[in-house]
């Protein structure tokens, strides 16, 4: 959107200030009731609600069952009063130190099945040589190429397979996967799942329309085996590029729940992991592993805050973060910047190992893989699960 005369921001990002808006005669802007990520004119609220991309569907699809992939009945959710939303700075020092020691002990006691494999798929070979692409575009394409390369390496790219991309966004991974399906495979389908409606979707450029379908659904509500597109397939593979926090857990639960109900073999999945700070106890797939290793819900709520030490430090500017990492002066726990970063990474891996164990318990061989370098993305670990 363009910036109006005399304005500092465009209409989308102009701060809501009722007094200023009223005086200027432009009318109030309010957060959209359907999706507070964007604002709208209060005077046009009724009209906007009819056309907003976040509005719920008029007809509920048979594969939508609210909350079906959230916490299962046998899982107990203990109370964690006072810690949800708690800042790290507010945690008593003795308790924070004790939790750090617990994290170190658990990390040292488990066998970390971490590989470093970064294959490239030839479908993106030419695309990665286009000179006018900026560095961010090339980084995303490199990640997509590596993930597709791993799908090939672990023999997921087979005929008669349905590929389901969870949290598909604009569909870049699915687009290139569909290109592989069109040129190298037979009788395969590509299903994109996302709860939002996006503009400029890459999957709209897929020429063979009958092989692709986009489903608008929250992963929490998706009964995968009821989607018609998947019926003609012999096997199913779940994929995801940077599924944020709890979305990864919901996707894992979705696949596991569909396994006994579907006539299609749930062959496995490949999820690039990210945003561990957005994990939630209610939906977290690896609760059993954590509780078995003396990680309580209170510990979990604090660990998902400590993971920020691995990728964003203390929340200060980039220059300040670099200075702190190189600074030998310890914080209140006696940790230097580099030590905090190490603890943050251990917290992330513990959450990933818990998820890995959930999939092992449900009949899969599972491993973690570093699929690109940290220069491409700090969130460079993926979870690979293959049916035993």
mmCIF file of C-alpha atoms in Angstrom:
data_model
loop_
_atom_site.group_PDB
_atom_site.id
_atom_site.type_symbol
_atom_site.label_atom_id
_atom_site.label_comp_id
_atom_site.label_asym_id
_atom_site.label_seq_id
_atom_site.Cartn_x
_atom_site.Cartn_y
_atom_site.Cartn_z
ATOM 1 C CA UNK A 1 0.000 0.000 0.000
ATOM 2 C CA UNK A 2 1.149 3.550 -0.693
ATOM 3 C CA UNK A 3 1.732 6.219 1.952
ATOM 4 C CA UNK A 4 -0.764 9.081 1.852
ATOM 5 C CA UNK A 5 0.223 12.745 1.755
ATOM 6 C CA UNK A 6 1.416 13.909 5.161
ATOM 7 C CA UNK A 7 1.440 10.370 6.538
ATOM 8 C CA UNK A 8 4.383 8.392 7.897
ATOM 9 C CA UNK A 9 2.825 4.952 7.319
ATOM 10 C CA UNK A 10 0.553 3.336 4.758
ATOM 11 C CA UNK A 11 -3.055 2.692 5.755
ATOM 12 C CA UNK A 12 -2.300 -0.897 6.724
ATOM 13 C CA UNK A 13 0.422 0.006 9.222
ATOM 14 C CA UNK A 14 -0.783 3.402 10.437
ATOM 15 C CA UNK A 15 -1.003 3.160 14.258
ATOM 16 C CA UNK A 16 -4.549 3.200 15.580
ATOM 17 C CA UNK A 17 -5.126 6.579 17.170
ATOM 18 C CA UNK A 18 -8.786 7.413 17.535
ATOM 19 C CA UNK A 19 -8.250 11.078 18.362
ATOM 20 C CA UNK A 20 -5.947 11.729 15.427
ATOM 21 C CA UNK A 21 -8.128 9.761 13.020
ATOM 22 C CA UNK A 22 -11.269 11.579 14.075
ATOM 23 C CA UNK A 23 -9.642 14.971 13.755
ATOM 24 C CA UNK A 24 -8.282 14.170 10.315
ATOM 25 C CA UNK A 25 -11.659 12.985 9.107
ATOM 26 C CA UNK A 26 -10.314 9.661 7.856
ATOM 27 C CA UNK A 27 -12.280 7.612 10.418
ATOM 28 C CA UNK A 28 -11.067 5.068 12.981
ATOM 29 C CA UNK A 29 -9.045 2.016 12.025
ATOM 30 C CA UNK A 30 -9.583 -1.050 14.170
ATOM 31 C CA UNK A 31 -8.121 -4.569 14.245
ATOM 32 C CA UNK A 32 -10.153 -6.955 12.104
ATOM 33 C CA UNK A 33 -12.323 -9.163 14.391
ATOM 34 C CA UNK A 34 -11.574 -12.177 12.177
ATOM 35 C CA UNK A 35 -7.820 -11.650 11.961
ATOM 36 C CA UNK A 36 -6.210 -8.964 14.168
ATOM 37 C CA UNK A 37 -3.036 -9.085 12.074
ATOM 38 C CA UNK A 38 -4.584 -6.454 9.812
ATOM 39 C CA UNK A 39 -6.646 -3.325 10.455
ATOM 40 C CA UNK A 40 -9.753 -1.997 8.758
ATOM 41 C CA UNK A 41 -11.872 1.133 8.685
ATOM 42 C CA UNK A 42 -14.493 0.967 11.439
ATOM 43 C CA UNK A 43 -17.022 2.572 9.114
ATOM 44 C CA UNK A 44 -16.553 -0.271 6.613
ATOM 45 C CA UNK A 45 -16.565 -3.120 9.154
ATOM 46 C CA UNK A 46 -19.781 -4.764 7.971
ATOM 47 C CA UNK A 47 -18.680 -4.754 4.331
ATOM 48 C CA UNK A 48 -15.202 -6.026 5.197
ATOM 49 C CA UNK A 49 -16.505 -8.991 7.211
ATOM 50 C CA UNK A 50 -18.260 -10.261 4.082
ATOM 51 C CA UNK A 51 -15.101 -10.301 1.964
ATOM 52 C CA UNK A 52 -12.274 -10.824 4.499
ATOM 53 C CA UNK A 53 -9.995 -13.727 3.590
ATOM 54 C CA UNK A 54 -10.065 -14.824 7.232
ATOM 55 C CA UNK A 55 -13.854 -15.364 7.306
ATOM 56 C CA UNK A 56 -14.914 -18.933 8.143
ATOM 57 C CA UNK A 57 -16.325 -21.088 5.342
ATOM 58 C CA UNK A 58 -20.087 -21.062 4.933
ATOM 59 C CA UNK A 59 -20.252 -24.848 4.657
ATOM 60 C CA UNK A 60 -18.229 -27.042 7.009
ATOM 61 C CA UNK A 61 -16.279 -29.656 5.090
ATOM 62 C CA UNK A 62 -16.445 -33.305 6.248
ATOM 63 C CA UNK A 63 -12.708 -33.327 6.938
ATOM 64 C CA UNK A 64 -13.013 -30.439 9.422
ATOM 65 C CA UNK A 65 -13.541 -31.536 13.047
ATOM 66 C CA UNK A 66 -12.705 -28.744 15.534
ATOM 67 C CA UNK A 67 -9.805 -29.639 17.829
ATOM 68 C CA UNK A 68 -9.481 -33.237 16.606
ATOM 69 C CA UNK A 69 -5.659 -33.152 16.597
ATOM 70 C CA UNK A 70 -5.150 -31.423 19.933
ATOM 71 C CA UNK A 71 -4.340 -33.224 23.183
ATOM 72 C CA UNK A 72 -5.525 -36.828 23.164
ATOM 73 C CA UNK A 73 -7.789 -38.164 25.896
ATOM 74 C CA UNK A 74 -5.111 -40.214 27.669
ATOM 75 C CA UNK A 75 -2.771 -37.251 28.122
ATOM 76 C CA UNK A 76 -3.053 -35.364 31.357
ATOM 77 C CA UNK A 77 -2.399 -31.631 31.348
ATOM 78 C CA UNK A 78 -1.174 -30.622 34.773
ATOM 79 C CA UNK A 79 -1.686 -27.055 35.883
ATOM 80 C CA UNK A 80 1.115 -24.532 35.558
ATOM 81 C CA UNK A 81 -0.238 -21.545 37.422
ATOM 82 C CA UNK A 82 1.727 -18.344 37.108
ATOM 83 C CA UNK A 83 4.248 -19.493 34.504
ATOM 84 C CA UNK A 84 2.313 -19.098 31.239
ATOM 85 C CA UNK A 85 3.548 -15.803 29.850
ATOM 86 C CA UNK A 86 6.254 -15.545 32.508
ATOM 87 C CA UNK A 87 9.401 -13.676 31.463
ATOM 88 C CA UNK A 88 12.809 -15.258 31.974
ATOM 89 C CA UNK A 89 13.877 -12.218 33.957
ATOM 90 C CA UNK A 90 11.068 -12.907 36.449
ATOM 91 C CA UNK A 91 12.071 -16.512 37.169
ATOM 92 C CA UNK A 92 13.791 -16.822 40.563
ATOM 93 C CA UNK A 93 17.526 -17.266 40.031
ATOM 94 C CA UNK A 94 17.767 -20.565 41.911
ATOM 95 C CA UNK A 95 14.952 -22.090 39.855
ATOM 96 C CA UNK A 96 16.436 -20.891 36.566
ATOM 97 C CA UNK A 97 19.842 -22.334 37.458
ATOM 98 C CA UNK A 98 18.231 -25.639 38.470
ATOM 99 C CA UNK A 99 16.381 -25.813 35.155
ATOM 100 C CA UNK A 100 19.578 -25.123 33.197
ATOM 101 C CA UNK A 101 21.282 -27.976 35.055
ATOM 102 C CA UNK A 102 18.321 -30.243 34.265
ATOM 103 C CA UNK A 103 18.518 -29.313 30.571
ATOM 104 C CA UNK A 104 22.254 -30.060 30.495
ATOM 105 C CA UNK A 105 21.794 -33.447 32.184
ATOM 106 C CA UNK A 106 18.986 -34.528 29.872
ATOM 107 C CA UNK A 107 20.779 -33.371 26.740
ATOM 108 C CA UNK A 108 23.931 -35.266 27.754
ATOM 109 C CA UNK A 109 21.975 -38.436 28.596
ATOM 110 C CA UNK A 110 20.085 -38.887 25.316
ATOM 111 C CA UNK A 111 21.484 -40.223 22.071
ATOM 112 C CA UNK A 112 21.113 -37.364 19.619
ATOM 113 C CA UNK A 113 20.342 -38.923 16.230
ATOM 114 C CA UNK A 114 21.499 -35.865 14.295
ATOM 115 C CA UNK A 115 22.809 -36.208 10.758
ATOM 116 C CA UNK A 116 24.248 -33.569 8.471
ATOM 117 C CA UNK A 117 22.902 -34.171 4.982
ATOM 118 C CA UNK A 118 22.274 -31.390 2.494
ATOM 119 C CA UNK A 119 21.449 -32.923 -0.887
ATOM 120 C CA UNK A 120 20.103 -30.844 -3.763
ATOM 121 C CA UNK A 121 17.348 -31.873 -6.136
ATOM 122 C CA UNK A 122 18.040 -31.352 -9.810
ATOM 123 C CA UNK A 123 14.576 -29.850 -10.414
ATOM 124 C CA UNK A 124 15.886 -26.579 -8.921
ATOM 125 C CA UNK A 125 19.337 -26.697 -10.476
ATOM 126 C CA UNK A 126 18.653 -24.040 -13.119
ATOM 127 C CA UNK A 127 16.510 -21.880 -10.821
ATOM 128 C CA UNK A 128 19.380 -21.483 -8.375
ATOM 129 C CA UNK A 129 21.589 -19.996 -11.100
ATOM 130 C CA UNK A 130 19.281 -17.058 -11.919
ATOM 131 C CA UNK A 131 21.402 -13.994 -11.202
ATOM 132 C CA UNK A 132 18.713 -11.392 -10.551
ATOM 133 C CA UNK A 133 17.265 -13.273 -7.577
ATOM 134 C CA UNK A 134 18.094 -11.592 -4.294
ATOM 135 C CA UNK A 135 19.840 -13.383 -1.415
ATOM 136 C CA UNK A 136 16.598 -14.071 0.476
ATOM 137 C CA UNK A 137 14.946 -15.697 -2.538
ATOM 138 C CA UNK A 138 18.017 -17.848 -3.138
ATOM 139 C CA UNK A 139 18.074 -18.908 0.510
ATOM 140 C CA UNK A 140 14.458 -20.084 0.310
ATOM 141 C CA UNK A 141 15.107 -21.910 -2.957
ATOM 142 C CA UNK A 142 18.193 -23.564 -1.451
ATOM 143 C CA UNK A 143 16.116 -24.810 1.472
ATOM 144 C CA UNK A 144 13.411 -26.133 -0.861
ATOM 145 C CA UNK A 145 16.034 -27.893 -2.976
ATOM 146 C CA UNK A 146 17.562 -29.523 0.114
ATOM 147 C CA UNK A 147 14.188 -30.716 1.417
ATOM 148 C CA UNK A 148 13.250 -32.161 -1.976
ATOM 149 C CA UNK A 149 16.676 -33.778 -2.128
ATOM 150 C CA UNK A 150 16.004 -35.469 1.208
ATOM 151 C CA UNK A 151 12.603 -36.667 -0.012
ATOM 152 C CA UNK A 152 14.449 -38.323 -2.886
ATOM 153 C CA UNK A 153 17.228 -39.683 -0.673
ATOM 154 C CA UNK A 154 14.773 -41.360 1.720
ATOM 155 C CA UNK A 155 12.766 -42.848 -1.158
ATOM 156 C CA UNK A 156 9.634 -40.786 -0.538
ATOM 157 C CA UNK A 157 9.371 -39.793 -4.221
ATOM 158 C CA UNK A 158 7.460 -42.817 -5.511
ATOM 159 C CA UNK A 159 4.546 -43.390 -7.871
ATOM 160 C CA UNK A 160 1.016 -43.516 -6.398
ATOM 161 C CA UNK A 161 1.938 -41.159 -3.552
ATOM 162 C CA UNK A 162 -0.025 -38.266 -2.088
ATOM 163 C CA UNK A 163 2.172 -35.459 -0.784
ATOM 164 C CA UNK A 164 0.605 -33.230 1.868
ATOM 165 C CA UNK A 165 2.273 -29.913 2.631
ATOM 166 C CA UNK A 166 1.171 -28.655 6.043
ATOM 167 C CA UNK A 167 1.282 -24.891 6.558
ATOM 168 C CA UNK A 168 1.795 -24.500 2.826
ATOM 169 C CA UNK A 169 1.691 -20.694 2.758
ATOM 170 C CA UNK A 170 2.192 -19.531 -0.828
ATOM 171 C CA UNK A 171 3.110 -23.053 -1.879
ATOM 172 C CA UNK A 172 6.710 -22.784 -3.051
ATOM 173 C CA UNK A 173 7.708 -26.285 -1.928
ATOM 174 C CA UNK A 174 4.525 -27.807 -3.349
ATOM 175 C CA UNK A 175 5.090 -26.041 -6.655
ATOM 176 C CA UNK A 176 8.499 -27.636 -7.149
ATOM 177 C CA UNK A 177 7.231 -30.947 -5.827
ATOM 178 C CA UNK A 178 4.429 -30.810 -8.404
ATOM 179 C CA UNK A 179 7.023 -30.164 -11.103
ATOM 180 C CA UNK A 180 8.738 -33.398 -10.025
ATOM 181 C CA UNK A 181 5.385 -35.209 -10.086
ATOM 182 C CA UNK A 182 4.614 -33.911 -13.589
ATOM 183 C CA UNK A 183 7.963 -34.897 -15.073
ATOM 184 C CA UNK A 184 9.178 -37.918 -13.118
ATOM 185 C CA UNK A 185 6.309 -39.694 -11.310
ATOM 186 C CA UNK A 186 2.932 -41.246 -12.084
ATOM 187 C CA UNK A 187 -0.442 -41.091 -10.333
ATOM 188 C CA UNK A 188 0.699 -38.720 -7.597
ATOM 189 C CA UNK A 189 -1.215 -35.920 -5.886
ATOM 190 C CA UNK A 190 -0.150 -32.764 -4.059
ATOM 191 C CA UNK A 191 -2.371 -31.420 -1.265
ATOM 192 C CA UNK A 192 -1.664 -28.022 0.287
ATOM 193 C CA UNK A 193 -3.055 -27.314 3.757
ATOM 194 C CA UNK A 194 -3.149 -23.824 5.250
ATOM 195 C CA UNK A 195 -5.595 -22.034 7.516
ATOM 196 C CA UNK A 196 -5.131 -18.679 5.758
ATOM 197 C CA UNK A 197 -5.938 -17.515 2.264
ATOM 198 C CA UNK A 198 -2.861 -16.157 0.498
ATOM 199 C CA UNK A 199 -2.362 -13.950 -2.520
ATOM 200 C CA UNK A 200 0.121 -14.757 -5.286
ATOM 201 C CA UNK A 201 0.059 -18.486 -4.586
ATOM 202 C CA UNK A 202 2.800 -20.363 -6.395
ATOM 203 C CA UNK A 203 0.624 -23.460 -6.783
ATOM 204 C CA UNK A 204 -1.655 -21.529 -9.154
ATOM 205 C CA UNK A 205 1.147 -21.901 -11.716
ATOM 206 C CA UNK A 206 1.004 -25.697 -11.650
ATOM 207 C CA UNK A 207 -0.164 -26.635 -15.144
ATOM 208 C CA UNK A 208 -1.597 -30.085 -14.397
ATOM 209 C CA UNK A 209 -4.475 -28.909 -12.220
ATOM 210 C CA UNK A 210 -5.910 -32.354 -11.485
ATOM 211 C CA UNK A 211 -2.867 -33.355 -9.418
ATOM 212 C CA UNK A 212 -3.124 -30.471 -6.957
ATOM 213 C CA UNK A 213 -5.655 -29.289 -4.391
ATOM 214 C CA UNK A 214 -5.490 -26.586 -1.738
ATOM 215 C CA UNK A 215 -7.457 -27.144 1.465
ATOM 216 C CA UNK A 216 -8.156 -24.254 3.784
ATOM 217 C CA UNK A 217 -8.056 -25.719 7.274
ATOM 218 C CA UNK A 218 -6.391 -25.345 10.626
ATOM 219 C CA UNK A 219 -4.199 -28.411 11.145
ATOM 220 C CA UNK A 220 -5.781 -28.750 14.593
ATOM 221 C CA UNK A 221 -9.126 -29.501 12.908
ATOM 222 C CA UNK A 222 -8.038 -31.657 9.952
ATOM 223 C CA UNK A 223 -9.079 -35.296 9.536
ATOM 224 C CA UNK A 224 -6.700 -36.108 6.743
ATOM 225 C CA UNK A 225 -8.185 -39.452 5.730
ATOM 226 C CA UNK A 226 -11.472 -37.756 4.785
ATOM 227 C CA UNK A 227 -9.955 -35.599 2.018
ATOM 228 C CA UNK A 228 -11.179 -37.026 -1.313
ATOM 229 C CA UNK A 229 -7.996 -36.236 -3.260
ATOM 230 C CA UNK A 230 -6.051 -38.816 -1.259
ATOM 231 C CA UNK A 231 -8.325 -41.802 -1.922
ATOM 232 C CA UNK A 232 -6.644 -42.946 -5.142
ATOM 233 C CA UNK A 233 -3.149 -43.001 -3.621
ATOM 234 C CA UNK A 234 -1.346 -45.989 -2.125
ATOM 235 C CA UNK A 235 0.833 -44.016 0.277
ATOM 236 C CA UNK A 236 0.994 -40.571 1.866
ATOM 237 C CA UNK A 237 3.947 -38.378 2.823
ATOM 238 C CA UNK A 238 3.662 -35.271 4.998
ATOM 239 C CA UNK A 239 5.991 -32.335 4.384
ATOM 240 C CA UNK A 240 6.437 -28.902 5.892
ATOM 241 C CA UNK A 241 8.928 -26.076 5.493
ATOM 242 C CA UNK A 242 9.248 -24.207 8.780
ATOM 243 C CA UNK A 243 6.046 -25.196 10.512
ATOM 244 C CA UNK A 244 5.833 -22.768 13.395
ATOM 245 C CA UNK A 245 5.885 -24.233 16.894
ATOM 246 C CA UNK A 246 2.684 -26.072 17.738
ATOM 247 C CA UNK A 247 1.792 -26.481 14.045
ATOM 248 C CA UNK A 248 4.508 -29.150 13.828
ATOM 249 C CA UNK A 249 2.977 -31.037 16.747
ATOM 250 C CA UNK A 250 -0.501 -30.782 15.252
ATOM 251 C CA UNK A 251 0.801 -32.117 11.929
ATOM 252 C CA UNK A 252 2.503 -35.070 13.650
ATOM 253 C CA UNK A 253 -0.683 -35.839 15.568
ATOM 254 C CA UNK A 254 -2.714 -35.522 12.376
ATOM 255 C CA UNK A 255 -0.560 -38.120 10.607
ATOM 256 C CA UNK A 256 -0.529 -40.510 13.577
ATOM 257 C CA UNK A 257 -4.311 -40.242 14.071
ATOM 258 C CA UNK A 258 -4.947 -40.867 10.379
ATOM 259 C CA UNK A 259 -2.771 -43.967 10.280
ATOM 260 C CA UNK A 260 -5.265 -46.581 11.551
ATOM 261 C CA UNK A 261 -8.263 -44.894 9.885
ATOM 262 C CA UNK A 262 -6.886 -44.398 6.396
ATOM 263 C CA UNK A 263 -6.745 -46.926 3.578
ATOM 264 C CA UNK A 264 -3.578 -45.137 2.495
ATOM 265 C CA UNK A 265 -0.205 -46.048 4.016
ATOM 266 C CA UNK A 266 1.138 -43.070 5.979
ATOM 267 C CA UNK A 267 4.677 -43.604 4.708
ATOM 268 C CA UNK A 268 6.313 -40.843 6.747
ATOM 269 C CA UNK A 269 7.071 -37.164 6.910
ATOM 270 C CA UNK A 270 9.757 -34.533 6.569
ATOM 271 C CA UNK A 271 9.301 -31.313 8.545
ATOM 272 C CA UNK A 272 11.731 -28.405 8.700
ATOM 273 C CA UNK A 273 11.403 -27.227 12.296
ATOM 274 C CA UNK A 274 11.212 -23.678 13.597
ATOM 275 C CA UNK A 275 9.731 -21.290 16.150
ATOM 276 C CA UNK A 276 10.101 -23.551 19.174
ATOM 277 C CA UNK A 277 9.098 -20.577 21.333
ATOM 278 C CA UNK A 278 5.579 -20.998 19.942
ATOM 279 C CA UNK A 279 5.186 -24.568 21.176
ATOM 280 C CA UNK A 280 2.239 -25.119 23.526
ATOM 281 C CA UNK A 281 1.868 -27.729 26.223
ATOM 282 C CA UNK A 282 -1.720 -28.513 25.221
ATOM 283 C CA UNK A 283 -0.716 -29.639 21.728
ATOM 284 C CA UNK A 284 2.908 -30.704 22.217
ATOM 285 C CA UNK A 285 3.387 -34.222 20.835
ATOM 286 C CA UNK A 286 6.349 -35.178 23.034
ATOM 287 C CA UNK A 287 4.812 -34.695 26.485
ATOM 288 C CA UNK A 288 5.293 -38.339 27.484
ATOM 289 C CA UNK A 289 9.052 -38.172 26.856
ATOM 290 C CA UNK A 290 9.409 -34.915 28.781
ATOM 291 C CA UNK A 291 7.445 -36.124 31.795
ATOM 292 C CA UNK A 292 9.393 -39.410 31.833
ATOM 293 C CA UNK A 293 12.577 -37.341 32.064
ATOM 294 C CA UNK A 294 11.394 -35.095 34.896
ATOM 295 C CA UNK A 295 10.504 -32.132 32.658
ATOM 296 C CA UNK A 296 7.264 -30.798 34.108
ATOM 297 C CA UNK A 297 4.791 -28.477 32.452
ATOM 298 C CA UNK A 298 6.298 -25.591 34.404
ATOM 299 C CA UNK A 299 9.737 -26.559 33.088
ATOM 300 C CA UNK A 300 8.315 -26.759 29.561
ATOM 301 C CA UNK A 301 6.800 -23.271 29.718
ATOM 302 C CA UNK A 302 10.209 -21.910 30.741
ATOM 303 C CA UNK A 303 12.177 -23.968 28.217
ATOM 304 C CA UNK A 304 10.134 -22.579 25.309
ATOM 305 C CA UNK A 305 11.338 -19.143 26.406
ATOM 306 C CA UNK A 306 14.948 -20.222 26.803
ATOM 307 C CA UNK A 307 15.052 -21.415 23.170
ATOM 308 C CA UNK A 308 15.194 -17.742 22.158
ATOM 309 C CA UNK A 309 18.794 -17.705 23.403
ATOM 310 C CA UNK A 310 19.703 -19.864 20.385
ATOM 311 C CA UNK A 311 18.400 -17.611 17.623
ATOM 312 C CA UNK A 312 17.618 -14.155 18.937
ATOM 313 C CA UNK A 313 19.661 -13.687 22.087
ATOM 314 C CA UNK A 314 18.151 -11.217 24.511
ATOM 315 C CA UNK A 315 15.818 -9.322 22.203
ATOM 316 C CA UNK A 316 18.246 -6.439 21.768
ATOM 317 C CA UNK A 317 19.536 -5.089 18.457
ATOM 318 C CA UNK A 318 21.755 -7.224 16.213
ATOM 319 C CA UNK A 319 24.849 -5.151 17.033
ATOM 320 C CA UNK A 320 24.153 -5.478 20.751
ATOM 321 C CA UNK A 321 23.596 -9.229 20.371
ATOM 322 C CA UNK A 322 26.947 -9.702 18.613
ATOM 323 C CA UNK A 323 28.649 -7.637 21.293
ATOM 324 C CA UNK A 324 27.031 -9.725 24.039
ATOM 325 C CA UNK A 325 28.002 -13.016 22.389
ATOM 326 C CA UNK A 326 31.605 -11.876 22.312
ATOM 327 C CA UNK A 327 31.383 -10.406 25.785
ATOM 328 C CA UNK A 328 32.895 -12.586 28.477
ATOM 329 C CA UNK A 329 30.890 -10.785 31.177
ATOM 330 C CA UNK A 330 28.409 -13.323 32.620
ATOM 331 C CA UNK A 331 24.691 -12.707 33.139
ATOM 332 C CA UNK A 332 22.845 -13.276 36.425
ATOM 333 C CA UNK A 333 23.162 -17.051 35.939
ATOM 334 C CA UNK A 334 26.897 -16.762 35.400
ATOM 335 C CA UNK A 335 26.568 -17.499 31.658
ATOM 336 C CA UNK A 336 28.325 -15.670 28.848
ATOM 337 C CA UNK A 337 26.532 -14.887 25.591
ATOM 338 C CA UNK A 338 28.015 -17.938 23.889
ATOM 339 C CA UNK A 339 26.990 -20.178 26.800
ATOM 340 C CA UNK A 340 23.417 -18.838 26.647
ATOM 341 C CA UNK A 341 23.301 -19.607 22.937
ATOM 342 C CA UNK A 342 24.465 -23.170 23.626
ATOM 343 C CA UNK A 343 21.779 -23.645 26.287
ATOM 344 C CA UNK A 344 19.157 -22.305 23.881
ATOM 345 C CA UNK A 345 20.198 -24.830 21.232
ATOM 346 C CA UNK A 346 20.041 -27.655 23.771
ATOM 347 C CA UNK A 347 16.489 -26.602 24.695
ATOM 348 C CA UNK A 348 15.467 -26.721 21.032
ATOM 349 C CA UNK A 349 16.974 -30.160 20.538
ATOM 350 C CA UNK A 350 15.297 -31.543 23.671
ATOM 351 C CA UNK A 351 11.907 -30.491 22.286
ATOM 352 C CA UNK A 352 12.795 -32.065 18.936
ATOM 353 C CA UNK A 353 13.973 -35.299 20.578
ATOM 354 C CA UNK A 354 10.652 -35.461 22.451
ATOM 355 C CA UNK A 355 8.813 -35.198 19.126
ATOM 356 C CA UNK A 356 11.123 -37.807 17.610
ATOM 357 C CA UNK A 357 10.286 -40.223 20.425
ATOM 358 C CA UNK A 358 6.563 -39.631 19.861
ATOM 359 C CA UNK A 359 6.946 -40.789 16.268
ATOM 360 C CA UNK A 360 9.106 -43.782 17.276
ATOM 361 C CA UNK A 361 6.405 -44.831 19.756
ATOM 362 C CA UNK A 362 3.901 -44.708 16.913
ATOM 363 C CA UNK A 363 5.773 -46.994 14.536
ATOM 364 C CA UNK A 364 8.310 -44.838 12.706
ATOM 365 C CA UNK A 365 12.062 -44.712 12.393
ATOM 366 C CA UNK A 366 12.901 -41.080 13.095
ATOM 367 C CA UNK A 367 15.965 -38.862 12.987
ATOM 368 C CA UNK A 368 16.985 -35.217 13.030
ATOM 369 C CA UNK A 369 18.941 -33.808 10.127
ATOM 370 C CA UNK A 370 20.845 -30.562 9.622
ATOM 371 C CA UNK A 371 19.730 -29.925 6.036
ATOM 372 C CA UNK A 372 21.379 -26.550 5.268
ATOM 373 C CA UNK A 373 24.090 -24.461 6.903
ATOM 374 C CA UNK A 374 23.318 -21.867 9.565
ATOM 375 C CA UNK A 375 24.309 -19.173 7.061
ATOM 376 C CA UNK A 376 21.191 -20.080 5.067
ATOM 377 C CA UNK A 377 18.935 -20.187 8.130
ATOM 378 C CA UNK A 378 19.426 -20.601 11.864
ATOM 379 C CA UNK A 379 16.383 -22.912 11.806
ATOM 380 C CA UNK A 380 18.268 -25.535 9.805
ATOM 381 C CA UNK A 381 17.118 -28.803 11.394
ATOM 382 C CA UNK A 382 14.429 -31.085 10.009
ATOM 383 C CA UNK A 383 12.653 -34.132 11.422
ATOM 384 C CA UNK A 384 12.518 -37.167 9.125
ATOM 385 C CA UNK A 385 10.192 -40.085 9.914
ATOM 386 C CA UNK A 386 9.935 -43.283 7.859
ATOM 387 C CA UNK A 387 7.439 -46.090 8.388
ATOM 388 C CA UNK A 388 9.116 -49.151 9.923
#
